[in-house]
Amino acid sequence: MKRKSEKSGVGVIGGGSWGTTIAQLLARKRNRVILWVRDEALAREINEKRINSKYFPAHRLSSLIEATTSMAKVADESQVIFVVVPSRVFREVVRRLGDFLHGEHILISATKGIEDETFKRMSEIIKEETPVKKVGVLSGPNIAEEIMRGHPSATIVASRFELVKSKVISLLNHRLFNVYGSSDVTGVELAGTFKNIVAIASGIAHGKGFGVNTFSYLMTEGLREMKILGEAMGAEGDTFISLAGIGDLIATCTSQYSRNFRFGKALSEGLSPDEALKKVNQTVEGIYAAKVMYHYAEKHGVNLPLLTAIHDVIYRGLKVEDAIEKLTRVPQEE
Amino acid sequence: MYDPDIQVARVEVPARVQEYFYERIRTGKDSLDQILSEVLYLERNRIKEEKLNKRVKSDIQFLRRLNKILNRGSEEEKKEIFEELVNRYLVEITGHFSKPVYKFATIVLPRAIGLMLNPLSIKKLIEDFPNLPSVENNIHISGEIDLLKSLYRKGTIILTPTHQSNLDSPIIGLAIYMMGFDPFLYGAGLNLFENPVFSFFMHNLGAYTVDRKKKNEVYHKTLREYAIFALERGYNMLFFPGGTRSRSGAVEKRLKKGLLGTGIKAYINNLLLKREKPDIFVVPLNMSYQLVLEAETLIDDYLKESGKSRYIIEDDESSKIEKMALFIAKLFSLDAQIYLRVGKAIDVFGNFVDDEGISYDQRGRRVNRVDYLTENGEIVLDDQRDRVYTDELGETILKEFKRNNIVLTNHLVSFVAFEIFRKYHRDIDLYKLVKIGVTYKGIPLRDLARSVDKLKSELVKMHENDQIFLSPEVLNYNALDIINDALRYGSIYHKNAFLYRVGDKIYSDDLAVLFYYHNRLDGYGLEQKV
């Protein structure tokens, strides 16, 4: 039992915009951060120049952040590790990381999304690929750029373990970044994925030149649908009116820079899903989300008109105009 | 539990229970008055429903005293009666194990039952002596028996079987004996102890009593601490993790975590006390019968509006000795086979364990179990954390239950027949259909055979992929033989024939019971495959 030394750091896996932001937030609370990045050049840039020029050319990074390309180092020096890599590579990354982990570690997924094909949530992937059981997820209206600028914001950490919640809160909670606890891991992960579908719908509405009434309608309907689906899957209804639910939904649907939003807008201009994706030229999580959520809705026997409309536009060649027509014809008595 | 250990238990267990409550009082979370009033209130409610006997009379006297002290007693007296209460519960719970009685019972009982049941003549039996028929011949155990045997030597086992019938525990008792193990401790309903003959055997066969009517926290805590204590002392235990017999007939989909959580506590205590063999291994066990003694009562209870169902059923088929004897006789006159299947061993955190007692994560990496409890190498106590671990353990048990579900001919044919009847009556809601109970439209035998064949090939694929387990009959017979084998059970025991043949058509006079046997294949999405 003596083989483990005191772990003085906090780990972050992933040097993208959100990973870098989380590292900076941890350092702001005087934590020593070990940040794993894939690219040796980026590690050097962070360690020598205190900058991540690709994402935040204008922000100086804390000297408490040490970048590394060694996962073993992260695992050795930290008990709590945040995993912040795109959902497509999430499994591969945590599998590699898993070789260096043991039961004392705590893993926090700060990645939103659900795995294509397997329909697994990130927290489920962690359990399949690592020996770690103390798992949590971080989710909320967290646009990295705004947080780096020091705008006030808040987030949710969800875990079935009280000790995981309290650890993350003590590591991250700050006057400008309040962290709240939740036990509803399923609900938080589901909300963080479903919102992308609503963002596509919002993009379509924007492209069609519709006003705030339409936005409000779409967000309300989206919220209602994610709550119905969530409850069918065992999530708690209250999660959807929290930061991880409506909070994240508002942020994603009102930000015109969101990829999902831009994808929706491209669809509204008459582009096919493939053409729209080419135009955005980045990963659009909402495309996978629509497939996954549609699968869940079918599996649990719930009828969700907005989800179905977006799904059919992307996967069944439904025209945007017909989708709008269908949506507005939802029978009132239901 | 053996005598010397019982003596220790009677000191150690009350001390732990009292410590728990006194700690709560010290920290202002509770008061002795509140604890005692709650016991008084819940116990009085219980007594109202009980038949008057010696035990209940003594309880009434005790509660009168408790009431008096609660009203006018000093703090000292309250403390004394609280301690007396815990001791009373513990004395009731602790069984008494006698090795000679156990030896006698395990040798005599199977043959006694076997003799009673055998359709052959006594003369033939005597000629066959010393090879007397025994129930053992009808019990088939498969699965991870060797793994169980090696872990039995390395640590303490919690055996967690599926639960369908009150016959489960005697049959598991026999199976444990057949595998060459010493008896496992298990909690048996207090009502079973009222019968003096049963009581004698049960007490001496390693059973302790569980009174599910006692709903107060002091009782629950005492029961739990007793189980933890027994595990720490190395007693292998048997818990039905579903808590109660399956009402629908389906394999458990949800577990009661109360007793299951004793494993991790015992493990932690063992580590802290640096015991030589601290490990606790949980081993799921699936059981399957062609016919279930109490099927009618159970499914009837299930079909009552959910929420109103009774958690405790005392007046069912198993409480009538004649009915039980008839059942066993019928079952064995058909040479019915009972199948048991031992699942993979699991640690108290939900990881699978190999025969060396080493745990592995889902990727197959070796796991050091203690790490789940430590921080910087030191063990940390945290009840909430342990409850989540127990949830994970429960999830792994459920997966094993599903994977090791044993399909017998009656399950397969009942599943197919019920689904076809359901198609015939598409316009009727499931619960209405089951309540109507009788079908007037029969299924042509060749239609049934075709569907059985189709579903069977689906099941064979699952069997080969280790997703379900098929009995040799299901695996080797053709569809018609499977149907004929199942039909032997359809009208022999239950009040109404749930499956029978007239001409070349198959009918049911009890769709509820048919539904019950059908449900053993529930949860695999097979409905669309019929």
CSV table of N, CA and C in Angstrom, one decimal, chain B residues 29 80 121 147 164 179 194 246 271 281 297 311 324 329 345-346 406 408 413 419 458 500 516:
chain,number,residue,atom,x,y,z
B,29,LYS,N,-27.6,13.8,15.5
B,29,LYS,CA,-28.4,13.4,14.3
B,29,LYS,C,-29.7,12.6,14.8
B,80,GLU,N,-30.6,1.0,28.9
B,80,GLU,CA,-30.6,-0.4,29.2
B,80,GLU,C,-31.6,-1.2,28.3
B,121,SER,N,-41.3,-49.2,-8.5
B,121,SER,CA,-41.9,-49.9,-7.4
B,121,SER,C,-40.8,-50.0,-6.3
B,147,LEU,N,-14.0,-22.5,-10.7
B,147,LEU,CA,-13.6,-21.1,-10.2
B,147,LEU,C,-14.2,-20.9,-8.8
B,164,GLN,N,-36.9,-17.8,-7.5
B,164,GLN,CA,-38.3,-18.0,-8.0
B,164,GLN,C,-39.2,-18.7,-7.0
B,179,MET,N,-21.4,-29.9,-4.5
B,179,MET,CA,-20.1,-29.4,-5.0
B,179,MET,C,-19.0,-29.6,-3.9
B,194,GLU,N,-41.6,-21.4,12.4
B,194,GLU,CA,-42.7,-21.7,13.3
B,194,GLU,C,-43.0,-23.2,13.3
B,246,SER,N,-39.2,-13.7,-7.7
B,246,SER,CA,-39.6,-13.0,-8.9
B,246,SER,C,-41.1,-13.1,-9.1
B,271,LEU,N,-9.5,-5.8,6.1
B,271,LEU,CA,-8.2,-5.2,5.8
B,271,LEU,C,-7.7,-4.4,7.0
B,281,PHE,N,-15.7,-12.7,-2.2
B,281,PHE,CA,-16.0,-12.9,-3.6
B,281,PHE,C,-17.5,-13.2,-3.8
B,297,THR,N,-49.7,-18.0,-7.7
B,297,THR,CA,-49.8,-16.9,-6.7
B,297,THR,C,-48.9,-15.8,-7.1
B,311,TYR,N,-45.1,-7.6,-0.8
B,311,TYR,CA,-43.7,-8.0,-0.8
B,311,TYR,C,-43.6,-9.3,-0.1
B,324,MET,N,-47.0,-28.9,-1.6
B,324,MET,CA,-45.6,-29.0,-2.0
B,324,MET,C,-45.2,-30.4,-2.3
B,329,ALA,N,-43.6,-34.5,-6.2
B,329,ALA,CA,-43.9,-35.8,-6.8
B,329,ALA,C,-44.2,-35.7,-8.3
B,345,ALA,N,-17.1,-15.1,-10.9
B,345,ALA,CA,-17.0,-14.5,-9.6
B,345,ALA,C,-16.7,-13.0,-9.8
B,346,ILE,N,-17.2,-12.2,-8.8
B,346,ILE,CA,-17.1,-10.7,-8.9
B,346,ILE,C,-16.5,-10.2,-7.5
B,406,ILE,N,-31.1,-19.9,-17.8
B,406,ILE,CA,-31.2,-21.2,-18.4
B,406,ILE,C,-32.5,-21.4,-19.0
B,408,LEU,N,-35.3,-23.6,-20.5
B,408,LEU,CA,-35.8,-25.0,-20.6
B,408,LEU,C,-36.9,-25.1,-21.7
B,413,VAL,N,-41.3,-22.9,-25.3
B,413,VAL,CA,-42.6,-23.1,-25.9
B,413,VAL,C,-43.6,-22.1,-25.3
B,419,GLU,N,-46.8,-15.4,-27.3
B,419,GLU,CA,-46.6,-14.3,-28.3
B,419,GLU,C,-47.6,-14.6,-29.5
B,458,GLU,N,-32.4,-18.6,-33.2
B,458,GLU,CA,-32.0,-17.3,-32.7
B,458,GLU,C,-31.3,-17.5,-31.3
B,500,TYR,N,-52.0,-27.1,-23.6
B,500,TYR,CA,-52.3,-28.5,-23.9
B,500,TYR,C,-52.7,-28.6,-25.3
B,516,TYR,N,-46.4,-16.2,-17.2
B,516,TYR,CA,-45.4,-16.4,-16.2
B,516,TYR,C,-44.2,-17.1,-16.8
